[in-house]
Amino acid sequence: MDVTPGILSDLDDALALVGSLSGVGERSAQIDSIERLRALQAACGAALARASAVFAVDRVAESQASHQSVEKQQRSTTCELALAHRCSPASMSRRLSAYRRLVHDLPGVLRVLASGATSEYTALSVAKAAHSLTADDAARLDREISSQLAGLTTRQAEGRTVRFCQQADPETAVRRLQKSEREAHVSCRP
């Protein structure tokens, strides 16, 4: 669905409605509202991933038309998205990488997220754990994990993704482990 002024108005109305919920009511209604709000939050996470990935592609294409350097294009796009997400550019860069992986290479996981059957945190954990996979391997992972994702905890989903990545490309898994060992830093203050 395209973003139009009517959709933006509907989103404003939904924001006002959800923001005005007090949580007061019968216990069963409270639990039902919590479940629906959690599913709504997940669907919003999927929409946010799609919108951010599409914006990044559009913005970079626009910047290329004006002959800006690739580095400047990426930095500018990341900064604009960081402002919209209200986070730091470094955090947005990591999040955008996961969003791109979800939107372009893990459409099944994105569908599960959009349905509200899993959390945004779980979907992003899968996308981050799968960042080193080729597009073909990511498609295989997507087919495998998306059918199970609704019944998995974040830790289980991430663990299955890591195991898949290790089996798909053991050399890359070893290099990633060695790199994380080299970059690990522990300090202690009195």
PDB file of C-alpha atoms in Angstrom:
ATOM      1  CA  MET A   1       0.000   0.000   0.000  1.00  0.00           C
ATOM      2  CA  ASP A   2       1.376   3.368  -1.001  1.00  0.00           C
ATOM      3  CA  VAL A   3       1.840   6.121   1.549  1.00  0.00           C
ATOM      4  CA  THR A   4      -0.718   8.832   0.837  1.00  0.00           C
ATOM      5  CA  PRO A   5      -2.047  11.759   2.872  1.00  0.00           C
ATOM      6  CA  GLY A   6      -5.108   9.605   3.691  1.00  0.00           C
ATOM      7  CA  ILE A   7      -2.911   6.822   5.071  1.00  0.00           C
ATOM      8  CA  LEU A   8      -0.946   9.321   7.141  1.00  0.00           C
ATOM      9  CA  SER A   9      -4.203  10.637   8.581  1.00  0.00           C
ATOM     10  CA  ASP A  10      -5.297   7.076   9.406  1.00  0.00           C
ATOM     11  CA  LEU A  11      -1.963   6.452  11.135  1.00  0.00           C
ATOM     12  CA  ASP A  12      -2.446   9.624  13.185  1.00  0.00           C
ATOM     13  CA  ASP A  13      -5.924   8.411  14.191  1.00  0.00           C
ATOM     14  CA  ALA A  14      -4.552   4.983  15.144  1.00  0.00           C
ATOM     15  CA  LEU A  15      -1.785   6.636  17.163  1.00  0.00           C
ATOM     16  CA  ALA A  16      -4.324   8.739  19.060  1.00  0.00           C
ATOM     17  CA  LEU A  17      -6.524   5.690  19.711  1.00  0.00           C
ATOM     18  CA  VAL A  18      -3.703   3.449  20.898  1.00  0.00           C
ATOM     19  CA  GLY A  19      -2.146   6.265  22.915  1.00  0.00           C
ATOM     20  CA  SER A  20      -5.407   6.880  24.764  1.00  0.00           C
ATOM     21  CA  LEU A  21      -5.840   3.285  25.972  1.00  0.00           C
ATOM     22  CA  SER A  22      -5.790   3.217  29.766  1.00  0.00           C
ATOM     23  CA  GLY A  23      -5.528  -0.537  30.330  1.00  0.00           C
ATOM     24  CA  VAL A  24      -8.463  -0.401  32.723  1.00  0.00           C
ATOM     25  CA  GLY A  25     -11.099  -3.117  32.359  1.00  0.00           C
ATOM     26  CA  GLU A  26     -11.802  -6.759  33.036  1.00  0.00           C
ATOM     27  CA  ARG A  27      -8.773  -9.018  33.291  1.00  0.00           C
ATOM     28  CA  SER A  28      -9.694 -11.042  30.217  1.00  0.00           C
ATOM     29  CA  ALA A  29     -10.155  -7.852  28.193  1.00  0.00           C
ATOM     30  CA  GLN A  30      -6.825  -6.539  29.490  1.00  0.00           C
ATOM     31  CA  ILE A  31      -5.024  -9.708  28.349  1.00  0.00           C
ATOM     32  CA  ASP A  32      -6.777  -9.598  24.967  1.00  0.00           C
ATOM     33  CA  SER A  33      -5.786  -5.957  24.481  1.00  0.00           C
ATOM     34  CA  ILE A  34      -2.186  -6.710  25.434  1.00  0.00           C
ATOM     35  CA  GLU A  35      -2.049  -9.534  22.867  1.00  0.00           C
ATOM     36  CA  ARG A  36      -3.544  -7.343  20.148  1.00  0.00           C
ATOM     37  CA  LEU A  37      -1.230  -4.444  20.979  1.00  0.00           C
ATOM     38  CA  ARG A  38       1.773  -6.800  20.794  1.00  0.00           C
ATOM     39  CA  ALA A  39       0.620  -8.042  17.378  1.00  0.00           C
ATOM     40  CA  LEU A  40       0.053  -4.442  16.265  1.00  0.00           C
ATOM     41  CA  GLN A  41       3.551  -3.540  17.438  1.00  0.00           C
ATOM     42  CA  ALA A  42       4.982  -6.403  15.362  1.00  0.00           C
ATOM     43  CA  ALA A  43       3.001  -5.346  12.278  1.00  0.00           C
ATOM     44  CA  CYS A  44       4.264  -1.793  12.780  1.00  0.00           C
ATOM     45  CA  GLY A  45       7.815  -3.182  12.954  1.00  0.00           C
ATOM     46  CA  ALA A  46       7.325  -4.897   9.587  1.00  0.00           C
ATOM     47  CA  ALA A  47       5.912  -1.724   8.052  1.00  0.00           C
ATOM     48  CA  LEU A  48       8.809   0.263   9.516  1.00  0.00           C
ATOM     49  CA  ALA A  49      11.326  -2.158   7.983  1.00  0.00           C
ATOM     50  CA  ARG A  50       9.663  -1.926   4.562  1.00  0.00           C
ATOM     51  CA  ALA A  51       9.310   1.859   4.656  1.00  0.00           C
ATOM     52  CA  SER A  52      12.915   2.371   5.790  1.00  0.00           C
ATOM     53  CA  ALA A  53      14.360   0.010   3.165  1.00  0.00           C
ATOM     54  CA  VAL A  54      12.302   1.594   0.369  1.00  0.00           C
ATOM     55  CA  PHE A  55      13.240   5.107   1.524  1.00  0.00           C
ATOM     56  CA  ALA A  56      16.927   4.173   1.515  1.00  0.00           C
ATOM     57  CA  VAL A  57      16.742   2.787  -2.031  1.00  0.00           C
ATOM     58  CA  ASP A  58      14.787   5.814  -3.297  1.00  0.00           C
ATOM     59  CA  ARG A  59      17.059   8.295  -1.543  1.00  0.00           C
ATOM     60  CA  VAL A  60      20.252   6.712  -2.874  1.00  0.00           C
ATOM     61  CA  ALA A  61      18.833   6.650  -6.418  1.00  0.00           C
ATOM     62  CA  GLU A  62      17.931  10.324  -6.063  1.00  0.00           C
ATOM     63  CA  SER A  63      21.434  11.136  -4.802  1.00  0.00           C
ATOM     64  CA  GLN A  64      23.054   9.239  -7.664  1.00  0.00           C
ATOM     65  CA  ALA A  65      21.097  11.348 -10.134  1.00  0.00           C
ATOM     66  CA  SER A  66      22.707  14.432  -8.594  1.00  0.00           C
ATOM     67  CA  HIS A  67      26.171  12.768  -8.857  1.00  0.00           C
ATOM     68  CA  GLN A  68      26.958  12.638  -5.120  1.00  0.00           C
ATOM     69  CA  SER A  69      29.592  10.206  -3.885  1.00  0.00           C
ATOM     70  CA  VAL A  70      28.381   6.808  -2.655  1.00  0.00           C
ATOM     71  CA  GLU A  71      29.721   7.465   0.826  1.00  0.00           C
ATOM     72  CA  LYS A  72      27.900  10.792   1.047  1.00  0.00           C
ATOM     73  CA  GLN A  73      24.691   9.169  -0.255  1.00  0.00           C
ATOM     74  CA  GLN A  74      24.778   6.463   2.395  1.00  0.00           C
ATOM     75  CA  ARG A  75      25.662   8.837   5.210  1.00  0.00           C
ATOM     76  CA  SER A  76      22.933  11.287   4.215  1.00  0.00           C
ATOM     77  CA  THR A  77      20.297   8.552   3.949  1.00  0.00           C
ATOM     78  CA  THR A  78      21.294   7.017   7.274  1.00  0.00           C
ATOM     79  CA  CYS A  79      21.184  10.405   9.007  1.00  0.00           C
ATOM     80  CA  GLU A  80      17.728  11.196   7.626  1.00  0.00           C
ATOM     81  CA  LEU A  81      16.408   7.827   8.775  1.00  0.00           C
ATOM     82  CA  ALA A  82      18.094   8.222  12.175  1.00  0.00           C
ATOM     83  CA  LEU A  83      16.194  11.472  12.681  1.00  0.00           C
ATOM     84  CA  ALA A  84      12.907   9.797  11.789  1.00  0.00           C
ATOM     85  CA  HIS A  85      13.657   6.793  14.027  1.00  0.00           C
ATOM     86  CA  ARG A  86      14.979   9.043  16.802  1.00  0.00           C
ATOM     87  CA  CYS A  87      18.208   7.110  17.176  1.00  0.00           C
ATOM     88  CA  SER A  88      21.883   7.659  16.439  1.00  0.00           C
ATOM     89  CA  PRO A  89      23.232   7.313  12.890  1.00  0.00           C
ATOM     90  CA  ALA A  90      25.424   4.379  14.018  1.00  0.00           C
ATOM     91  CA  SER A  91      22.404   2.569  15.456  1.00  0.00           C
ATOM     92  CA  MET A  92      20.375   3.365  12.344  1.00  0.00           C
ATOM     93  CA  SER A  93      23.103   1.998  10.109  1.00  0.00           C
ATOM     94  CA  ARG A  94      22.976  -1.363  11.910  1.00  0.00           C
ATOM     95  CA  ARG A  95      19.178  -1.371  11.939  1.00  0.00           C
ATOM     96  CA  LEU A  96      18.967  -0.452   8.252  1.00  0.00           C
ATOM     97  CA  SER A  97      21.266  -3.347   7.401  1.00  0.00           C
ATOM     98  CA  ALA A  98      18.898  -5.725   9.217  1.00  0.00           C
ATOM     99  CA  TYR A  99      15.856  -4.103   7.581  1.00  0.00           C
ATOM    100  CA  ARG A 100      17.383  -4.578   4.131  1.00  0.00           C
ATOM    101  CA  ARG A 101      18.115  -8.227   4.872  1.00  0.00           C
ATOM    102  CA  LEU A 102      14.534  -8.736   6.066  1.00  0.00           C
ATOM    103  CA  VAL A 103      12.885  -6.953   3.148  1.00  0.00           C
ATOM    104  CA  HIS A 104      15.058  -8.237   0.327  1.00  0.00           C
ATOM    105  CA  ASP A 105      16.239 -11.683   1.449  1.00  0.00           C
ATOM    106  CA  LEU A 106      13.896 -12.892   4.222  1.00  0.00           C
ATOM    107  CA  PRO A 107      10.364 -12.169   2.966  1.00  0.00           C
ATOM    108  CA  GLY A 108       8.909 -15.155   4.855  1.00  0.00           C
ATOM    109  CA  VAL A 109      10.274 -13.863   8.158  1.00  0.00           C
ATOM    110  CA  LEU A 110       8.915 -10.415   7.286  1.00  0.00           C
ATOM    111  CA  ARG A 111       5.462 -11.925   6.602  1.00  0.00           C
ATOM    112  CA  VAL A 112       5.485 -13.685   9.985  1.00  0.00           C
ATOM    113  CA  LEU A 113       6.425 -10.372  11.609  1.00  0.00           C
ATOM    114  CA  ALA A 114       3.683  -8.494   9.723  1.00  0.00           C
ATOM    115  CA  SER A 115       1.115 -11.047  10.870  1.00  0.00           C
ATOM    116  CA  GLY A 116       2.037 -10.348  14.488  1.00  0.00           C
ATOM    117  CA  ALA A 117       3.087 -13.958  15.123  1.00  0.00           C
ATOM    118  CA  THR A 118       6.592 -12.968  16.231  1.00  0.00           C
ATOM    119  CA  SER A 119       8.242  -9.867  17.656  1.00  0.00           C
ATOM    120  CA  GLU A 120      10.288  -7.275  15.824  1.00  0.00           C
ATOM    121  CA  TYR A 121      13.195  -8.088  18.104  1.00  0.00           C
ATOM    122  CA  THR A 122      13.099 -11.757  17.068  1.00  0.00           C
ATOM    123  CA  ALA A 123      12.858 -10.958  13.350  1.00  0.00           C
ATOM    124  CA  LEU A 124      15.728  -8.461  13.568  1.00  0.00           C
ATOM    125  CA  SER A 125      17.816 -10.985  15.534  1.00  0.00           C
ATOM    126  CA  VAL A 126      17.346 -13.513  12.728  1.00  0.00           C
ATOM    127  CA  ALA A 127      18.239 -10.889  10.107  1.00  0.00           C
ATOM    128  CA  LYS A 128      21.361  -9.803  12.004  1.00  0.00           C
ATOM    129  CA  ALA A 129      22.515 -13.377  12.569  1.00  0.00           C
ATOM    130  CA  ALA A 130      22.054 -14.066   8.840  1.00  0.00           C
ATOM    131  CA  HIS A 131      23.929 -10.998   7.619  1.00  0.00           C
ATOM    132  CA  SER A 132      26.864 -12.982   6.198  1.00  0.00           C
ATOM    133  CA  LEU A 133      24.741 -15.338   4.072  1.00  0.00           C
ATOM    134  CA  THR A 134      24.581 -15.151   0.302  1.00  0.00           C
ATOM    135  CA  ALA A 135      21.190 -14.366  -1.225  1.00  0.00           C
ATOM    136  CA  ASP A 136      20.649 -18.043  -2.104  1.00  0.00           C
ATOM    137  CA  ASP A 137      21.515 -19.225   1.399  1.00  0.00           C
ATOM    138  CA  ALA A 138      19.314 -16.519   2.894  1.00  0.00           C
ATOM    139  CA  ALA A 139      16.422 -17.747   0.737  1.00  0.00           C
ATOM    140  CA  ARG A 140      16.978 -21.303   2.031  1.00  0.00           C
ATOM    141  CA  LEU A 141      17.088 -20.031   5.614  1.00  0.00           C
ATOM    142  CA  ASP A 142      13.904 -18.049   5.015  1.00  0.00           C
ATOM    143  CA  ARG A 143      12.071 -21.150   3.780  1.00  0.00           C
ATOM    144  CA  GLU A 144      13.280 -23.175   6.768  1.00  0.00           C
ATOM    145  CA  ILE A 145      12.776 -20.745   9.612  1.00  0.00           C
ATOM    146  CA  SER A 146       9.681 -18.784   8.587  1.00  0.00           C
ATOM    147  CA  SER A 147       7.391 -21.794   9.021  1.00  0.00           C
ATOM    148  CA  GLN A 148       8.687 -22.339  12.575  1.00  0.00           C
ATOM    149  CA  LEU A 149       9.253 -18.756  13.699  1.00  0.00           C
ATOM    150  CA  ALA A 150       5.863 -18.205  15.346  1.00  0.00           C
ATOM    151  CA  GLY A 151       6.608 -20.933  17.900  1.00  0.00           C
ATOM    152  CA  LEU A 152      10.197 -19.945  18.685  1.00  0.00           C
ATOM    153  CA  THR A 153      11.618 -17.666  21.323  1.00  0.00           C
ATOM    154  CA  THR A 154      14.140 -15.052  20.235  1.00  0.00           C
ATOM    155  CA  ARG A 155      16.986 -17.148  21.575  1.00  0.00           C
ATOM    156  CA  GLN A 156      15.794 -20.281  19.755  1.00  0.00           C
ATOM    157  CA  ALA A 157      15.315 -18.411  16.463  1.00  0.00           C
ATOM    158  CA  GLU A 158      18.728 -16.802  16.703  1.00  0.00           C
ATOM    159  CA  GLY A 159      20.336 -20.127  17.629  1.00  0.00           C
ATOM    160  CA  ARG A 160      18.787 -21.908  14.650  1.00  0.00           C
ATOM    161  CA  THR A 161      19.892 -19.095  12.373  1.00  0.00           C
ATOM    162  CA  VAL A 162      23.457 -19.231  13.676  1.00  0.00           C
ATOM    163  CA  ARG A 163      23.546 -23.036  13.242  1.00  0.00           C
ATOM    164  CA  PHE A 164      22.221 -22.666   9.693  1.00  0.00           C
ATOM    165  CA  CYS A 165      24.895 -20.062   8.920  1.00  0.00           C
ATOM    166  CA  GLN A 166      27.626 -22.281  10.355  1.00  0.00           C
ATOM    167  CA  GLN A 167      26.486 -25.218   8.217  1.00  0.00           C
ATOM    168  CA  ALA A 168      26.004 -23.116   5.081  1.00  0.00           C
ATOM    169  CA  ASP A 169      29.424 -21.450   5.270  1.00  0.00           C
ATOM    170  CA  PRO A 170      31.692 -22.853   7.999  1.00  0.00           C
ATOM    171  CA  GLU A 171      34.718 -20.783   6.903  1.00  0.00           C
ATOM    172  CA  THR A 172      32.852 -17.504   7.317  1.00  0.00           C
ATOM    173  CA  ALA A 173      31.547 -18.644  10.698  1.00  0.00           C
ATOM    174  CA  VAL A 174      35.109 -19.343  11.869  1.00  0.00           C
ATOM    175  CA  ARG A 175      36.324 -15.948  10.582  1.00  0.00           C
ATOM    176  CA  ARG A 176      33.448 -14.170  12.370  1.00  0.00           C
ATOM    177  CA  LEU A 177      34.277 -15.958  15.623  1.00  0.00           C
ATOM    178  CA  GLN A 178      37.971 -15.072  15.327  1.00  0.00           C
ATOM    179  CA  LYS A 179      37.104 -11.460  14.570  1.00  0.00           C
ATOM    180  CA  SER A 180      34.775 -11.209  17.561  1.00  0.00           C
ATOM    181  CA  GLU A 181      37.493 -12.699  19.784  1.00  0.00           C
ATOM    182  CA  ARG A 182      40.025 -10.134  18.516  1.00  0.00           C
ATOM    183  CA  GLU A 183      37.591  -7.244  19.002  1.00  0.00           C
ATOM    184  CA  ALA A 184      36.389  -8.323  22.432  1.00  0.00           C
ATOM    185  CA  HIS A 185      37.421  -5.939  25.161  1.00  0.00           C
ATOM    186  CA  VAL A 186      36.842  -6.266  28.865  1.00  0.00           C
ATOM    187  CA  SER A 187      37.680  -3.596  31.371  1.00  0.00           C
ATOM    188  CA  CYS A 188      37.224  -3.230  35.075  1.00  0.00           C
ATOM    189  CA  ARG A 189      37.037  -0.124  37.184  1.00  0.00           C
ATOM    190  CA  PRO A 190      37.449   0.049  40.941  1.00  0.00           C
TER     191      PRO A 190
END
